[in-house]
Tab-separated table of C-alpha atoms and ligand atoms in Angstrom:
chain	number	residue	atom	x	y	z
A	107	UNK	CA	-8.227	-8.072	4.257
A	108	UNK	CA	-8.259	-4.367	4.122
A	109	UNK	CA	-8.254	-3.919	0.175
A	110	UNK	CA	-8.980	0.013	1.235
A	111	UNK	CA	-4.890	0.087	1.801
A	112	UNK	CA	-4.184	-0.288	-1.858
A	113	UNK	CA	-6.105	1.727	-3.432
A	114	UNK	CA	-4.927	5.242	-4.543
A	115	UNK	CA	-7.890	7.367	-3.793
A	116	UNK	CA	-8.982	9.937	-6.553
A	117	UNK	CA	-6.368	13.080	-6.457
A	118	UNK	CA	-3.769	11.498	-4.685
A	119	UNK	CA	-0.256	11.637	-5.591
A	120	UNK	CA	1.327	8.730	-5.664
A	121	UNK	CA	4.739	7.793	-4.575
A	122	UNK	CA	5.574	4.029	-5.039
A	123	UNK	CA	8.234	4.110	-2.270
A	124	UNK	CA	5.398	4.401	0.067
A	125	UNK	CA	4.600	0.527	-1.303
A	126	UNK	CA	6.501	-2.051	-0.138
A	127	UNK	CA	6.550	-4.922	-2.805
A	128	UNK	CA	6.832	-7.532	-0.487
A	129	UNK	CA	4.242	-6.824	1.762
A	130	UNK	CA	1.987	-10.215	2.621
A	131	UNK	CA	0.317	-8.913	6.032
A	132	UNK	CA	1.945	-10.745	8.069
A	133	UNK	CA	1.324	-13.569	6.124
A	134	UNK	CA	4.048	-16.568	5.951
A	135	UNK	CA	3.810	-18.402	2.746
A	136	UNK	CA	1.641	-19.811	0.430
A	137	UNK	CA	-0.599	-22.045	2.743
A	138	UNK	CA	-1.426	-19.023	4.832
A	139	UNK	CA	-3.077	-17.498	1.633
A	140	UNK	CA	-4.467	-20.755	0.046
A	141	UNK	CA	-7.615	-21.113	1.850
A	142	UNK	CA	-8.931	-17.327	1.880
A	143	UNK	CA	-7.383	-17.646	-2.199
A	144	UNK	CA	-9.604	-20.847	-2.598
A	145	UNK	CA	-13.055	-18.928	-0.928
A	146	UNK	CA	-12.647	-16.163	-3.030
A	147	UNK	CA	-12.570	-18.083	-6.114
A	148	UNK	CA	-15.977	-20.167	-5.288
A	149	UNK	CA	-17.232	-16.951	-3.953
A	150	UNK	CA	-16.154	-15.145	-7.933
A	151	UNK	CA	-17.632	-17.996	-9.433
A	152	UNK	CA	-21.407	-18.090	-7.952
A	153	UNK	CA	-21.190	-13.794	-8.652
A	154	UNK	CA	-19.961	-14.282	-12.452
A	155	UNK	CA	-23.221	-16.374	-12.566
A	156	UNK	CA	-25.015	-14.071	-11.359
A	157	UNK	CA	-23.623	-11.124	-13.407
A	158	UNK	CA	-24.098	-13.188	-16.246
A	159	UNK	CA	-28.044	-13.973	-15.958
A	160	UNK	CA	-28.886	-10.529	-15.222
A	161	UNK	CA	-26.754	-9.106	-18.271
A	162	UNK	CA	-27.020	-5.610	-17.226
A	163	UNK	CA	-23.461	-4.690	-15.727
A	164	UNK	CA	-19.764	-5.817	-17.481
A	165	UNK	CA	-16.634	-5.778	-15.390
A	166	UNK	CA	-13.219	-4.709	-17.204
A	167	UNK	CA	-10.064	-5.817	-14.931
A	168	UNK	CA	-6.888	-4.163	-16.428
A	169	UNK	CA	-3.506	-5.263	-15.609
A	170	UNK	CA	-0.076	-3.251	-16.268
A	171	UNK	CA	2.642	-4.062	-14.671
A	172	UNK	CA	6.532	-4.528	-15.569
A	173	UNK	CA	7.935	-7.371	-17.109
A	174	UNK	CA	8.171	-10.801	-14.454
A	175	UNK	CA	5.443	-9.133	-12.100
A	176	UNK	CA	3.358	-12.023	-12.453
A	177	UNK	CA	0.267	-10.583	-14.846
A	178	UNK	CA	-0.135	-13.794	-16.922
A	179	UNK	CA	0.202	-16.295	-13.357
A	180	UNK	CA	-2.174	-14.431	-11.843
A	181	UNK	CA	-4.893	-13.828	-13.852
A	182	UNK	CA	-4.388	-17.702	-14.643
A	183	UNK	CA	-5.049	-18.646	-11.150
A	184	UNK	CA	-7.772	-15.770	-9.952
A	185	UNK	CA	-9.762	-16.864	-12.902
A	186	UNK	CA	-9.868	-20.021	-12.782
A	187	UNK	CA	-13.007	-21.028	-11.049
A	188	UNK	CA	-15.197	-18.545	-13.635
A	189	UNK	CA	-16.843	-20.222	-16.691
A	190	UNK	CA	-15.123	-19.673	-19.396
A	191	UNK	CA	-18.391	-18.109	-21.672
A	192	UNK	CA	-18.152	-15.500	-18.994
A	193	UNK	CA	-15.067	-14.160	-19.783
A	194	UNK	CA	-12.580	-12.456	-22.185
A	195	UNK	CA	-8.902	-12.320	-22.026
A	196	UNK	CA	-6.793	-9.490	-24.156
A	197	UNK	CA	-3.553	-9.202	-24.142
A	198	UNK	CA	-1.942	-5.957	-25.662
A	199	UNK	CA	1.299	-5.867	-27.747
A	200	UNK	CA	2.631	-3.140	-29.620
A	201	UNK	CA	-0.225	-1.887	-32.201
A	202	UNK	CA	-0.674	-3.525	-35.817
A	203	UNK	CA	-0.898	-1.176	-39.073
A	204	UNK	CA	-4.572	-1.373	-38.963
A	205	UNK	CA	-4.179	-0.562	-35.213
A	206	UNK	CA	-2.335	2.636	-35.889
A	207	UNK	CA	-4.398	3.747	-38.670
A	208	UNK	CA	-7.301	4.317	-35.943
A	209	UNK	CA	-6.817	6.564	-32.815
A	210	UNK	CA	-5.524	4.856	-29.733
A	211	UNK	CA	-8.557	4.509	-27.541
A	212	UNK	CA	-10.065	2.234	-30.636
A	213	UNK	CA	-8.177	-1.393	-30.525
A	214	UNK	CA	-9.125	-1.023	-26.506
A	215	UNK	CA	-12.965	-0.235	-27.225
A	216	UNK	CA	-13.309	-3.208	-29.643
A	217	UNK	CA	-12.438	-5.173	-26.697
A	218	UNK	CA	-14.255	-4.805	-23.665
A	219	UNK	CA	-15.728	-7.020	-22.696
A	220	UNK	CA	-20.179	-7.586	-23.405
A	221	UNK	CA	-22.977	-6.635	-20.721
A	222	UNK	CA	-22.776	-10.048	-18.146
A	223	UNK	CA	-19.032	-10.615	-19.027
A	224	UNK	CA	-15.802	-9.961	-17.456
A	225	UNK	CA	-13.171	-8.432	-19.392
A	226	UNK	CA	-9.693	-8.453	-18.460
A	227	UNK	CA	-6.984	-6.413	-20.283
A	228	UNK	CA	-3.231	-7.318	-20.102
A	229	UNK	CA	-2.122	-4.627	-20.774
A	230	UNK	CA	-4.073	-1.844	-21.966
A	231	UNK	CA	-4.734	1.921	-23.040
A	232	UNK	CA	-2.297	2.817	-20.393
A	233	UNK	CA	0.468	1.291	-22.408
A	234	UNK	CA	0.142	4.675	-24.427
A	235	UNK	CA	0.847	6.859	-21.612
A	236	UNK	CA	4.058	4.279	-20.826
A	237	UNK	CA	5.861	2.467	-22.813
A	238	UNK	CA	5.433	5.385	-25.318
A	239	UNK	CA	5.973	7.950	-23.167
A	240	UNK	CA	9.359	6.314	-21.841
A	241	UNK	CA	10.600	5.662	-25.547
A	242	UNK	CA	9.620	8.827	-27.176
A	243	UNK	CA	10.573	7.143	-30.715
A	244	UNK	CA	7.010	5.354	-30.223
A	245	UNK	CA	5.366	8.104	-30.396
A	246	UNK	CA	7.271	9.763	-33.093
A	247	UNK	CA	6.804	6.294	-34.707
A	248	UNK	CA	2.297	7.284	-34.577
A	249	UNK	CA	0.499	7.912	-37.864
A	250	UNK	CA	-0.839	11.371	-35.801
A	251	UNK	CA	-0.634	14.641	-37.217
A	252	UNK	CA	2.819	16.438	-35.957
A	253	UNK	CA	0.905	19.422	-33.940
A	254	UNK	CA	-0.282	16.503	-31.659
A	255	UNK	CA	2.989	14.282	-31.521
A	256	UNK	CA	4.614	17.277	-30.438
A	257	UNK	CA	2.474	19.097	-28.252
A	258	UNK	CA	4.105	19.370	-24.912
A	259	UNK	CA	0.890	18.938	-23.154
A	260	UNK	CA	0.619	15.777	-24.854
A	261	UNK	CA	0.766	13.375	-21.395
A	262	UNK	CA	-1.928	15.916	-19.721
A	263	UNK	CA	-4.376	14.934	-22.834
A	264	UNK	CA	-4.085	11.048	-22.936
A	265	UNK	CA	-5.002	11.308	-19.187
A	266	UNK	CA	-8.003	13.156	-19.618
A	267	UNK	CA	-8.793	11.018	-22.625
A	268	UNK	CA	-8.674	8.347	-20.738
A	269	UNK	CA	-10.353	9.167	-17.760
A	270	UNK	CA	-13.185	10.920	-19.810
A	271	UNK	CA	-13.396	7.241	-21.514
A	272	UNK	CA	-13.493	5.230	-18.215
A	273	UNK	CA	-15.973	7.676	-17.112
A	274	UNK	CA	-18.263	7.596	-20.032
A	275	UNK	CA	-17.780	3.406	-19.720
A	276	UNK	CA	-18.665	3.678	-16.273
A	277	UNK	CA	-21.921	5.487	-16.648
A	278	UNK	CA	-22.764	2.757	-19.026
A	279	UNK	CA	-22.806	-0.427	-16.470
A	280	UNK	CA	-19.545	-1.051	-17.393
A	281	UNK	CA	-17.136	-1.567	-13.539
A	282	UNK	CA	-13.786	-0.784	-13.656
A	283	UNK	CA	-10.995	-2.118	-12.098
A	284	UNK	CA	-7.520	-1.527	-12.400
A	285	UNK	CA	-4.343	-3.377	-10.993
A	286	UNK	CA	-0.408	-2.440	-11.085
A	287	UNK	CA	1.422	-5.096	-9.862
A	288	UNK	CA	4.259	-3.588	-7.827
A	289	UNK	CA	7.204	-5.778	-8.437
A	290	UNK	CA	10.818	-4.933	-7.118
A	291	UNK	CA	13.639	-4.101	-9.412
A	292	UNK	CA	15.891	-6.977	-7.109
A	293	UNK	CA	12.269	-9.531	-7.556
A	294	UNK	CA	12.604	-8.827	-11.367
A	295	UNK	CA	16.063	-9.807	-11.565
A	296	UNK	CA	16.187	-12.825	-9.659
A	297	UNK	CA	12.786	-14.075	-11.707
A	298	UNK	CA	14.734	-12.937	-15.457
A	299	UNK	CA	17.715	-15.254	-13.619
A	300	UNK	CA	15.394	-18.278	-13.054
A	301	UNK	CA	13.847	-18.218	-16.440
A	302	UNK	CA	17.927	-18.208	-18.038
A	303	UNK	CA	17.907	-21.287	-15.476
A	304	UNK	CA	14.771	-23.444	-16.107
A	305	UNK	CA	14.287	-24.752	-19.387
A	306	UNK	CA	11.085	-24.855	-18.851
A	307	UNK	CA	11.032	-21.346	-18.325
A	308	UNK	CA	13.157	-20.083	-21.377
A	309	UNK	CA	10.278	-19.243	-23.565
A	310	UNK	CA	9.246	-16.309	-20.964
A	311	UNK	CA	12.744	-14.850	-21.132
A	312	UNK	CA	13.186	-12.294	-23.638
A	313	UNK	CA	16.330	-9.873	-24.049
A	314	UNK	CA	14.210	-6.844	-24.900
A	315	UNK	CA	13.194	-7.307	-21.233
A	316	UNK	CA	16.638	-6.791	-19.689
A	317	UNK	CA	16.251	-3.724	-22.082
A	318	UNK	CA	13.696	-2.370	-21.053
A	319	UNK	CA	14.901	-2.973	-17.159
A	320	UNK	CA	17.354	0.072	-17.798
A	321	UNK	CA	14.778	2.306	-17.952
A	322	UNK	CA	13.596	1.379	-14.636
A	323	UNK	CA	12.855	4.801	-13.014
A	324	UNK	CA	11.505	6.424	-16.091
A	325	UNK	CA	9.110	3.536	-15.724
A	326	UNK	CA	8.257	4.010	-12.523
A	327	UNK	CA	7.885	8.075	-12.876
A	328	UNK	CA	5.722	7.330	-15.842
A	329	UNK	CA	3.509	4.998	-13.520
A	330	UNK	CA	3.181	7.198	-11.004
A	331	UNK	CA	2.492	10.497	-13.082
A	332	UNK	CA	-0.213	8.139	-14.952
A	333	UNK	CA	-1.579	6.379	-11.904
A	334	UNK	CA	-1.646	9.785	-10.074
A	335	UNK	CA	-3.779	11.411	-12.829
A	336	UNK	CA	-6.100	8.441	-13.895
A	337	UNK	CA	-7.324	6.600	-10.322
A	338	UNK	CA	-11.176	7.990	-9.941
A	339	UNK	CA	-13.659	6.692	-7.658
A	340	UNK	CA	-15.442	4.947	-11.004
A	341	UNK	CA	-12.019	3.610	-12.126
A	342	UNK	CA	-9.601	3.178	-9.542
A	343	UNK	CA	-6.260	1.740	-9.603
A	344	UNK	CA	-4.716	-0.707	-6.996
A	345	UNK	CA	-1.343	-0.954	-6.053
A	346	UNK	CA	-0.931	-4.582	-4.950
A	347	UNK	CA	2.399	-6.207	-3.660
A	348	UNK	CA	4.153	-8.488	-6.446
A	349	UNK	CA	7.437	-9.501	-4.872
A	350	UNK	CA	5.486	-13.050	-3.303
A	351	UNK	CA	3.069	-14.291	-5.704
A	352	UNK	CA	0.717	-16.006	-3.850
A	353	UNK	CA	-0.129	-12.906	-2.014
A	354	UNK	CA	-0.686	-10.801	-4.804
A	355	UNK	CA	-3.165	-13.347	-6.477
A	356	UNK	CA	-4.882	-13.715	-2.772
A	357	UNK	CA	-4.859	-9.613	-2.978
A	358	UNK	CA	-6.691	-9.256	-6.444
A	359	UNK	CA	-8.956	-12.026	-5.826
A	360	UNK	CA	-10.147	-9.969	-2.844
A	361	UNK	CA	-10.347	-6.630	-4.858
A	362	UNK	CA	-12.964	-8.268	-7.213
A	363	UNK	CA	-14.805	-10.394	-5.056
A	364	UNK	CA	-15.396	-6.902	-3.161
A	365	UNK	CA	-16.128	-4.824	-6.211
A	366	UNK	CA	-18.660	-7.946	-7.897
A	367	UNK	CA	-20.039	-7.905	-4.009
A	368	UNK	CA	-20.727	-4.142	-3.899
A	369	UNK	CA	-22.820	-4.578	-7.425
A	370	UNK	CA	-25.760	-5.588	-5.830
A	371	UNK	CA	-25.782	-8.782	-8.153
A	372	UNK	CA	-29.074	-10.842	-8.195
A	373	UNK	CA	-30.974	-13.802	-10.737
A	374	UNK	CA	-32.884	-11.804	-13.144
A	375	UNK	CA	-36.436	-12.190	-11.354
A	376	UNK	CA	-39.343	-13.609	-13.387
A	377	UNK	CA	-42.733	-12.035	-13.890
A	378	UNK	CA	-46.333	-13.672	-12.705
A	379	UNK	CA	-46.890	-14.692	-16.365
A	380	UNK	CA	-43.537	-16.510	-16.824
A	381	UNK	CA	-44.390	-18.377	-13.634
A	382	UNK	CA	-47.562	-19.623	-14.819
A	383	UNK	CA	-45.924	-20.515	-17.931
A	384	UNK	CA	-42.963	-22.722	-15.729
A	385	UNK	CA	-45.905	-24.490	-14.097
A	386	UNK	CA	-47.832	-25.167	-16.873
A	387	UNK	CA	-44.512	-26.476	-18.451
A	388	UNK	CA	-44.260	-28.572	-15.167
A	389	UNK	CA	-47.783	-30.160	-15.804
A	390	UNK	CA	-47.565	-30.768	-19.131
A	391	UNK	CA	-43.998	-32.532	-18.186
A	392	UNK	CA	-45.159	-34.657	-15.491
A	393	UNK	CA	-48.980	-36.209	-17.129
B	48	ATP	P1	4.933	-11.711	-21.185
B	48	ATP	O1	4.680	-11.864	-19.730
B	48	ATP	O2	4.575	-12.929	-21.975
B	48	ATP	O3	6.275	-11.157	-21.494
B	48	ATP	P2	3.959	-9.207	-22.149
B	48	ATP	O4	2.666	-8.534	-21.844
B	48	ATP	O5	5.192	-8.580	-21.630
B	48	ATP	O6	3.815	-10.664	-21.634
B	48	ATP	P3	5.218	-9.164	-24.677
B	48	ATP	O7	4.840	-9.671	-26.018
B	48	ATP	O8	6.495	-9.589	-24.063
B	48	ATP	O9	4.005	-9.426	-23.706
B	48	ATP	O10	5.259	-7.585	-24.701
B	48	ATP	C1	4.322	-6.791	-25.262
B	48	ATP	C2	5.016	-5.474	-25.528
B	48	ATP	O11	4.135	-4.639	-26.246
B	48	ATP	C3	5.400	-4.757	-24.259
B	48	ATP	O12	6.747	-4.417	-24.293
B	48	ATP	C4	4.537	-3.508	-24.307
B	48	ATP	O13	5.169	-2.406	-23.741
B	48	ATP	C5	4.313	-3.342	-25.791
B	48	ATP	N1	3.127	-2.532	-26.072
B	48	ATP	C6	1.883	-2.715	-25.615
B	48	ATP	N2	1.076	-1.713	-26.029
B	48	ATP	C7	1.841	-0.881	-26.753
B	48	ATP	C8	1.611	0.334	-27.425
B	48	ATP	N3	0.400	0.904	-27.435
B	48	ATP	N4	2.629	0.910	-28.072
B	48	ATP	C9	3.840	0.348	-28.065
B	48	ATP	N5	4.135	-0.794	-27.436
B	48	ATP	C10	3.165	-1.406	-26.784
B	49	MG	MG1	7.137	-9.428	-22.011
């Protein structure tokens, strides 16, 4: 799979009507994915080992995307071959009082994710430079002084805030990845309709969601103008298809198996006195 396609290179605009959500490759259904879906998971696994023992690099994997895109299915089913110890899951809901007594960078720095782990953000810092900068009350709503609430230029900041940030992370060992799962507006209502339908599924539906489906295109302009401003070659975003599912968890299972591959992973090598010390353990083992 050409990953390459998704990716919005560093100073491009981007226009998400150049991205068709349904896209699959010419891919058919689910069994057409499964196999390449099922090699890239062993493959993840045997690198998170790796990445692990040597403890020198971390790998942060955030996910935004609009409500129904699939976030929570697929980083179930891409991680799911990784040891557990090697990885941290968190998820991002609107900030606590503690949360907004710090600046906004500081709930997201607490959790990435240790040297040797994977860290994966759903939802993230870019929340700020979203959902608060489509609902403008949010922002009011910020302990921050008023000259910085109501700076115009306020949007323009956050970005380079944030891609100072990811820069400074990346020249730490720390890999950044970055997904928006591009879901269709028709996708999102037919998966809100099946959750009303499925009991099962009730406890995903909520009816701030239909809500926040009104604001649609601010969404989407706020995506773009953020995606735009914040994909760098240390810290780039990927656009991947969301209207099949199994495609889009095939597609981000590809993006990290190609980023862990390109990290030039390896057992932490041992020195001439630790291997006389294994086979003097072996000796003393076997008499
Ligand atoms: P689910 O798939 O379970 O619905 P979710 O990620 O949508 O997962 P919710 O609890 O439904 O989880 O929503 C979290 C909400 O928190 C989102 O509406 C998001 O926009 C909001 N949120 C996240 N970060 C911030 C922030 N910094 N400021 C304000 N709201 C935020
Ligand atoms: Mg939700």
């Amino acid at each position: 799979m050409n990953t390459d396609q998704f990716r919005v290179k560093e100073g491009t605009k981007l226009n998400l009507k150049d991205h068709d959500p349904a896209f699959s490759d010419g891919l058919k259904d689910k069994d057409d994915a499964l196999e390449a879906l099922q090699n890239n998971i062993e493959r993840m696994t045997e690198l998170q080992d790796m990445l692990y023992a040597q403890d020198i690099y971390s790998l942060l994997i955030v996910f935004q995307a609009m409500d129904a895109a699939g976030k929570d299915g697929a980083i179930k089913h891409v991680m799911s071959g990784v040891n557990p110890q090697g990885v941290s899951v968190a998820s991002f809901k609107a900030p606590s009082a503690e949360e907004r007594d710090h600046d906004y960078l500081w709930r997201h720095q607490k959790a990435l994710p240790e040297r040797g782990k994977i860290g994966i953000f759903n939802r993230s810092h870019y929340e700020e430079v979203l959902v608060v900068r489509v609902h403008p009350e949010i922002l009011q709503g910020q302990q921050l002084p008023p000259e910085i609430k109501n700076d115009p230029d306020i949007w323009n900041k956050r970005f380079n805030h944030i891609r100072d940030w990811e820069q400074h992370l990346a020249e730490n060992g720390t890999h950044i990845i970055k997904f928006f799962l591009n879901v269709s507006r028709e996708e999102q209502k037919k998966r809100f309709l099946e959750r009303i339908a499925e009991p099962e599924k009730n406890w995903k539906f909520s009816i701030g969601d239909v809500r926040e489906r009104s604001y649609w295109n601010d969404y989407m302009r706020a995506y773009e103008e953020a995606i735009s401003a914040t994909s760098t070659d240390a810290a780039p975003w990927y656009i991947i298809p969301a209207d099949k599912k199994w495609y889009t968890r095939l597609a981000i299972s590809e993006v990290i198996v190609n980023r862990l591959e390109s990290m030039n992973l390896h057992y932490p090598e041992i020195t001439d006195a630790q291997r006389e010390e294994l086979i003097a353990a072996k000796t003393a083992l076997e008499s």
